[in-house]
Coordinates of C-alpha atoms and ligand atoms in Angstrom, one line a residue:
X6 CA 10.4 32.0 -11.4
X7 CA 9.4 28.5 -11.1
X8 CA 10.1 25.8 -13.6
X9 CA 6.4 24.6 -13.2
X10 CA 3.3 26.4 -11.6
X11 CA 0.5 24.0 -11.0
X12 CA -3.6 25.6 -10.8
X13 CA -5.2 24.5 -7.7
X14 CA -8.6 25.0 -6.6
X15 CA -8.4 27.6 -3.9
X16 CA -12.4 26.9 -2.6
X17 CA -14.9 24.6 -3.2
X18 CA -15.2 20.9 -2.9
X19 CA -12.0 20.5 -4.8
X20 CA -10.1 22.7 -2.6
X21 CA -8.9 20.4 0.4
X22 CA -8.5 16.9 -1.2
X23 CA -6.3 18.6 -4.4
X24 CA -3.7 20.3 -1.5
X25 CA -3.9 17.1 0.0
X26 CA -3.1 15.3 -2.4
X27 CA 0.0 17.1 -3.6
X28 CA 0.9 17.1 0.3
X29 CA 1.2 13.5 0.3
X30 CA 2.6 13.7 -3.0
X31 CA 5.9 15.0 -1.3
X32 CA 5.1 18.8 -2.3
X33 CA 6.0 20.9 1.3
X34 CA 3.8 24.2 1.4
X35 CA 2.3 26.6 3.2
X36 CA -1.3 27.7 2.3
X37 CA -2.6 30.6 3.1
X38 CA -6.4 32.5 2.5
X39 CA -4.5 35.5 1.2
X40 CA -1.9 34.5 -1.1
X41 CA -2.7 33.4 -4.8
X42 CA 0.7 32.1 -5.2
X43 CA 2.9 29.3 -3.1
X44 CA 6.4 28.5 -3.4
X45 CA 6.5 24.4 -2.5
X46 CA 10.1 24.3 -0.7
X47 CA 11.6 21.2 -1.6
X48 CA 10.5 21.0 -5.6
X49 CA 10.9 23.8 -8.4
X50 CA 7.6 24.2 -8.2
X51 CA 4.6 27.1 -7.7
X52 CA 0.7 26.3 -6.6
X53 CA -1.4 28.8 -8.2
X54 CA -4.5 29.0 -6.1
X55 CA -7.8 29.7 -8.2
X56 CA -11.6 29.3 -9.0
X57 CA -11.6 25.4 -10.0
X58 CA -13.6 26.4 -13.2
X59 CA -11.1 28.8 -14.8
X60 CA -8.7 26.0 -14.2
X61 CA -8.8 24.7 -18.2
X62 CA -8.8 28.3 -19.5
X63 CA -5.4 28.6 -17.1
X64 CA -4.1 25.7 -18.3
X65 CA -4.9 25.5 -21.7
X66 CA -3.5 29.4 -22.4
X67 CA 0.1 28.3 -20.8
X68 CA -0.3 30.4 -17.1
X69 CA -0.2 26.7 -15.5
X70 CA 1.7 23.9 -16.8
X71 CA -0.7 21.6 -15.1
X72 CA -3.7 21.9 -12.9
X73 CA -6.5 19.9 -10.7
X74 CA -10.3 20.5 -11.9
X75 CA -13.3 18.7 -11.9
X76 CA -13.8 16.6 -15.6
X77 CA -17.0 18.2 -16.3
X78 CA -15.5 22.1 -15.6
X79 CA -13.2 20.8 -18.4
X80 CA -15.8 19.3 -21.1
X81 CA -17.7 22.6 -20.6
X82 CA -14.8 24.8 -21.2
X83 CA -14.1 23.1 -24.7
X84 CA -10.8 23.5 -24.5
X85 CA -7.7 21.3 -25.7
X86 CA -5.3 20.5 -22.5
X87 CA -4.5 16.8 -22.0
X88 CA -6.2 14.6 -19.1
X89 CA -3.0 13.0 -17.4
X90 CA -4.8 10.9 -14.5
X91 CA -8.1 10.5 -12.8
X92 CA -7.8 11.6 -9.1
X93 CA -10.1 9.5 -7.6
X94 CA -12.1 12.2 -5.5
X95 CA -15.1 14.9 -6.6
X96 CA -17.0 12.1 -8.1
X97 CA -20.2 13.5 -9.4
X98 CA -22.3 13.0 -12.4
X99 CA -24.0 15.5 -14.6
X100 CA -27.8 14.5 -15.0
X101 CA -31.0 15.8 -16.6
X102 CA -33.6 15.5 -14.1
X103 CA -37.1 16.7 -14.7
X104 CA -40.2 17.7 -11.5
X105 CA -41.4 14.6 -10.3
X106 CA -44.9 15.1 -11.9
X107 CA -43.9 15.6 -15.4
X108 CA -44.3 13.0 -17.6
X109 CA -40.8 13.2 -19.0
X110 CA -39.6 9.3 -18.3
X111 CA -36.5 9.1 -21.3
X112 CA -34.3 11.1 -23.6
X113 CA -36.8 11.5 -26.5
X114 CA -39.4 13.4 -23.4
X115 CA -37.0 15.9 -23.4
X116 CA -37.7 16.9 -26.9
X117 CA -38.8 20.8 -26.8
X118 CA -38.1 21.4 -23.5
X119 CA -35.9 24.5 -21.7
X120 CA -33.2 23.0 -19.8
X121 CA -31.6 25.4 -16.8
X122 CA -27.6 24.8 -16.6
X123 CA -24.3 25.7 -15.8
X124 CA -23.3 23.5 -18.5
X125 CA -24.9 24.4 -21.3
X126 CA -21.9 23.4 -24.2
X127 CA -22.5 20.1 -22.7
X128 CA -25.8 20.3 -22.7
X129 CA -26.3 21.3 -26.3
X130 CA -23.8 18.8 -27.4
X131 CA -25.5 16.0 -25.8
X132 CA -28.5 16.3 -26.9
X133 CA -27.5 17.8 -30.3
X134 CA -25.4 14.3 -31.1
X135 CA -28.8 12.5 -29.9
X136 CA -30.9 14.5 -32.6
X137 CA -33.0 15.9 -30.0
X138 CA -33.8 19.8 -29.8
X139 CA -34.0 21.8 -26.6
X140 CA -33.2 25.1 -25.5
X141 CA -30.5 26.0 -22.6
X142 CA -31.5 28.3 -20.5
X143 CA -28.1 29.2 -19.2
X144 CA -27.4 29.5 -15.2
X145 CA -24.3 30.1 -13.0
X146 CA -26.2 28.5 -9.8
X147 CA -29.3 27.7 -8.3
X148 CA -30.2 25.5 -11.0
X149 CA -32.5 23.2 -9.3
X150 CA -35.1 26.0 -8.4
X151 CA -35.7 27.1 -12.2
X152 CA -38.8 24.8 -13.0
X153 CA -40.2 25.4 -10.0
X154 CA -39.9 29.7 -10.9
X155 CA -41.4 28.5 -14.7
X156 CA -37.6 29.8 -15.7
X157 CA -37.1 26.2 -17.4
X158 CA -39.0 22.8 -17.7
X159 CA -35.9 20.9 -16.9
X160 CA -32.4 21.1 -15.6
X161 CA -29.2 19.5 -16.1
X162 CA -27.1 19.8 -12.7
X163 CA -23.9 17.7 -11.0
X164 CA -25.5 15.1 -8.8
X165 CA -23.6 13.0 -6.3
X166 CA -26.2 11.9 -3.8
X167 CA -29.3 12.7 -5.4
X168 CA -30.8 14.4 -2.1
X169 CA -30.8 18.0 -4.0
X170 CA -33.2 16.9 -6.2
X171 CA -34.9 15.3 -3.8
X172 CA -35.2 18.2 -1.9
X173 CA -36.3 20.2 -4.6
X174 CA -39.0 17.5 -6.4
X175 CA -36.6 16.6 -9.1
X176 CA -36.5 13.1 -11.0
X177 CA -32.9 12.0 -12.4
X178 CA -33.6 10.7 -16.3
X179 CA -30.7 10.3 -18.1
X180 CA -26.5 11.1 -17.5
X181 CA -24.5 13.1 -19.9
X182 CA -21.3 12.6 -18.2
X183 CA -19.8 10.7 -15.5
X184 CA -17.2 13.6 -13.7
X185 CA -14.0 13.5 -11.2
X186 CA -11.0 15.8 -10.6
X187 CA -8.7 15.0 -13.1
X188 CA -4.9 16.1 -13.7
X189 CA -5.0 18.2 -17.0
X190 CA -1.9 19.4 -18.4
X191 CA -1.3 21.9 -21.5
X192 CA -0.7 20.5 -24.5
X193 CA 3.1 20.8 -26.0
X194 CA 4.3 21.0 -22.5
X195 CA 8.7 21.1 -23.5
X196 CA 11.6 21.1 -21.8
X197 CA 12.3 20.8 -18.1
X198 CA 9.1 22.0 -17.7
X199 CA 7.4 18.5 -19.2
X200 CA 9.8 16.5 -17.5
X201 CA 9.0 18.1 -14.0
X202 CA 5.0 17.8 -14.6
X203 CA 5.8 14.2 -15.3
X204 CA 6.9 13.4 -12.3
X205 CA 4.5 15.2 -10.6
X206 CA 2.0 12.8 -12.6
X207 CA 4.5 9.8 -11.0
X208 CA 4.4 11.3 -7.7
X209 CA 0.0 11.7 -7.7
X210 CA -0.2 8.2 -9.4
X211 CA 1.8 6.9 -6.6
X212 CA -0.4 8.3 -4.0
X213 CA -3.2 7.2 -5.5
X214 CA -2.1 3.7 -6.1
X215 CA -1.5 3.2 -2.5
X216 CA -5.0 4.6 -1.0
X217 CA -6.1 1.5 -2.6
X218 CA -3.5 -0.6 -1.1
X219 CA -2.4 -2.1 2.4
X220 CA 0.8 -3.2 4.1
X221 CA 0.3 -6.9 5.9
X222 CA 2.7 -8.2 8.6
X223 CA 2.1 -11.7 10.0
X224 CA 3.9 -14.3 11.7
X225 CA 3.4 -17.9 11.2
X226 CA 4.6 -21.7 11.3
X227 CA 7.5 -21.7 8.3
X228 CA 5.3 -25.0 6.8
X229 CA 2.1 -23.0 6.5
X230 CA 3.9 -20.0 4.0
X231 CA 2.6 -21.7 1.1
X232 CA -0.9 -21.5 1.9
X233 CA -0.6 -18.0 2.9
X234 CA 1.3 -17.0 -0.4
X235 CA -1.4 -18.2 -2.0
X236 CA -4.2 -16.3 0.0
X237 CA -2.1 -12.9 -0.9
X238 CA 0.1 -12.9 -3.8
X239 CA 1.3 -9.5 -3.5
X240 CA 3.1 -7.7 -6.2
X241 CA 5.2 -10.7 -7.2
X242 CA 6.1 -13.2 -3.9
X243 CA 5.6 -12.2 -0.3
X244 CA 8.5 -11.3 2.1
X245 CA 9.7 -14.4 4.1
X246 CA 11.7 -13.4 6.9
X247 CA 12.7 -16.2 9.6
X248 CA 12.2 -15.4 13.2
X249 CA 14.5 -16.0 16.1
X250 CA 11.9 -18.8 17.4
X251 CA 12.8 -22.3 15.1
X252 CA 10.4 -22.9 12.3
X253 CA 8.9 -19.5 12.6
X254 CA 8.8 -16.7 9.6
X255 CA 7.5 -13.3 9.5
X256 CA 5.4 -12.7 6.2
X257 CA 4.8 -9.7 4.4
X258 CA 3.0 -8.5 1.6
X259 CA 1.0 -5.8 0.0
X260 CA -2.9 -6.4 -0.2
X261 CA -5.5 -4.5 -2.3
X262 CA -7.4 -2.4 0.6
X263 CA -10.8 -3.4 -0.1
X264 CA -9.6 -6.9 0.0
X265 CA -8.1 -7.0 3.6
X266 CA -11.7 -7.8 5.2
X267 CA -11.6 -10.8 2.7
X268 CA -8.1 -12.2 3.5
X269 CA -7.7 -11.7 7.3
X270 CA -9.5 -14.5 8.6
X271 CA -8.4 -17.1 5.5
X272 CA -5.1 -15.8 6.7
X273 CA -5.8 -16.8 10.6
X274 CA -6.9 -20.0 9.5
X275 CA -3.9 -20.8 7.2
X276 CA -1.7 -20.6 10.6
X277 CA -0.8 -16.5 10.8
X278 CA -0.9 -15.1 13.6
X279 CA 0.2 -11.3 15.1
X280 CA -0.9 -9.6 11.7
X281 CA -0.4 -5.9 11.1
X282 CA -2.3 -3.8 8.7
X283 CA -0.5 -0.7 7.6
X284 CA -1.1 1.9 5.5
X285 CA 1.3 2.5 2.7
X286 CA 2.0 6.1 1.5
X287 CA 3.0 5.8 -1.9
X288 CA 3.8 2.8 -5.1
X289 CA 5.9 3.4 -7.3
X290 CA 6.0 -0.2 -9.7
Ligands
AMP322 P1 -17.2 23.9 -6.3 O1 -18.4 24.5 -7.1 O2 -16.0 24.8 -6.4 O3 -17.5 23.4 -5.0 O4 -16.7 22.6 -7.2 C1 -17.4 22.2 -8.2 C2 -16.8 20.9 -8.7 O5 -16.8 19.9 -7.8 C3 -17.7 20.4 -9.9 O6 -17.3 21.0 -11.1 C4 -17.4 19.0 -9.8 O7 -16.3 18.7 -10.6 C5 -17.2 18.7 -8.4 N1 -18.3 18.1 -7.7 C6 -18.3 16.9 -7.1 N2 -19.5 16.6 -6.6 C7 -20.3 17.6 -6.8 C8 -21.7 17.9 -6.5 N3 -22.5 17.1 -5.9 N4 -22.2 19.1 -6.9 C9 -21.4 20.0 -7.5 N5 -20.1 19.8 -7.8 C10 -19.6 18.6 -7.5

C-alpha cells in the first residue's frame, strides 16, 4: 500500500484542472474511466478517483490523507479536515437569488421564505447567525427551476457567471460564501504520511505560485541595467550576464504575469531589446 492516497474528483468541473494540477506538480499517472484507484510512478503515492462532494467525508474519516474539493462541498459537509491551500481554479460563489418580480431586494426580504438548495447546513447557518427564519427545502439539482414549479420561493445555488439565473428569471441578493477547490487534509495526519502530504502541499503551492509568474530575457546596453532593475525587481536582483558584444548584458528576471503587459514597453524604452517571455513551471522560495 501507498504511504499516502490523495481523493480526486473523478467528474465534474473539478475533474480536469485537480489531475492537472498534480501533473504539473511532478505526480506521473495514468488515468483511466475505469479504475478508481492510480498508482503515481515516481512518488509513494495513490489518486483515489471520486464524486468531489464525498471528498471531506473521505478525508475527514482517514480513507484519503488529503484530497481536492470545491470549499463550499466542504462547509456543507460540516466536517473537521484542515484547508492546506487555495487552488486557484472552480471559483464560484454560493448566492440566494430570488424571481425577478419578487420584491425580495435584501437579507431581511428573505424572512419566511422556502429556500431550494443543495446546501442546506449552509443555508440554515447563514441565515440562522443573521436572526432570520426560513425553511430549506432541500435539493440535490435542478435548483433553479423550484420557484418557478411553486416547490420554493427562493433558492440558494453556486453562481459563477450569473447566466443560469438569468436564464431561468432569477435575481442574485445576497452571498453566503465565496467557494474554490481547496487542498483539505485530515486532521492528525502523523508520520511519513504527514511529511509526504507536505510536500505535496510544496509541490501544488509551487505550481501555483508560477501560473502567476513569468520568466523575462532581454538584452541591453550594460549602462541602461539600472533602469531596467528598477522597472522589474524580481525576487531579489536581476541576472546580469555580459554578452560576447563589449558593453552588452543579458538580463533576467522573474515578473508577476499580469504585470508583463505593464513592463514590456518601459522595458523597450529603458534600452532592452530581444526580450523573451517564458513560462515558468514551478517556485519554490
Ligand atoms: P460538479 O458538480 O462535480 O461539476 O462540481 C461542483 C463543484 O464545482 C462545486 O461544488 C463548486 O465547488 C465548483 N463550481 C465552480 N463553479 C461552479 C458553478 N458555476 N456551478 C456549480 N459548481 C461550481
Amino acid at each position: 500500500m501507498s504511504t499516502l492516497r490523495i481523493a480526486v474528483p473523478n467528474k465534474g468541473r473539478l475533474e480536469d484542472p485537480a489531475a492537472e494540477l498534480l501533473l504539473h506538480s511532478g505526480m506521473r499517472f495514468e488515468k483511466t474511466t475505469r479504475s478508481l484507484s492510480v498508482p503515481v510512478a515516481n512518488v509513494d503515492v495513490e489518486l483515489l478517483f471520486v464524486r468531489t462532494e464525498d471528498i471531506p467525508e473521505l478525508v475527514a474519516d482517514g480513507v484519503a490523507g488529503i484530497g481536492i474539493t470545491g470549499l463550499d462541498l466542504l462547509e456543507e459537509a460540516g466536517l473537521a479536515v484542515e484547508v492546506v491551500a487555495e487552488l486557484g481554479f472552480g471559483h464560484c460563489r454560493l448566492a440566494a437569488a430570488v424571481p425577478v418580480s419578487s420584491p425580495v431586494q435584501d437579507l431581511a426580504g428573505f424572512a419566511g421564505l422556502r429556500i431550494a438548495t443543495s446546501h442546506s447546513r449552509v443555508t440554515e447557518r447563514f441565515f440562522a447567525d443573521k436572526g432570520i427564519p426560513v425553511t430549506t427545502v432541500p435539493l440535490r439539482g435542478s435548483v433553479e427551476v423550484a420557484p418557478r414549479l411553486d416547490v420554493a420561493d427562493a433558492i440558494v445555488d453556486l453562481v459563477s457567471s450569473g447566466s443560469t439565473l438569468r436564464v431561468n428569471g432569477l435575481r442574485p441578493v445576497v452571498t453566503l460564501l465565496e467557494s474554490q477547490a481547496v487542498l483539505v487534509q485530515r486532521i492528525g495526519l502523523e508520520g511519513a504520511e504527514a511529511e509526504l502530504a507536505g510536500q505535496v502541499a510544496t509541490m501544488v503551492r509551487s505550481v501555483l505560485a508560477a501560473r502567476r509568474k513569468r520568466y523575462v530575457l532581454m538584452n541591453a546596453p550594460a549602462d541602461a541595467v539600472d533602469a531596467i532593475a528598477a522597472i522589474i525587481p524580481g525576487f531579489e536582483a536581476p541576472t546580469v550576464v555580459p554578452l560576447a558584444e563589449d558593453g552588452m548584458v543579458a538580463v533576467h528576471s522573474v515578473v508577476e504575469a499580469d504585470e508583463v503587459w505593464n513592463v514590456l514597453p518601459r522595458l523597450r524604452t529603458a534600452g532592452a531589446s530581444a526580450i523573451l517571455v517564458l513560462p515558468i513551471e514551478q517556485v519554490i522560495p
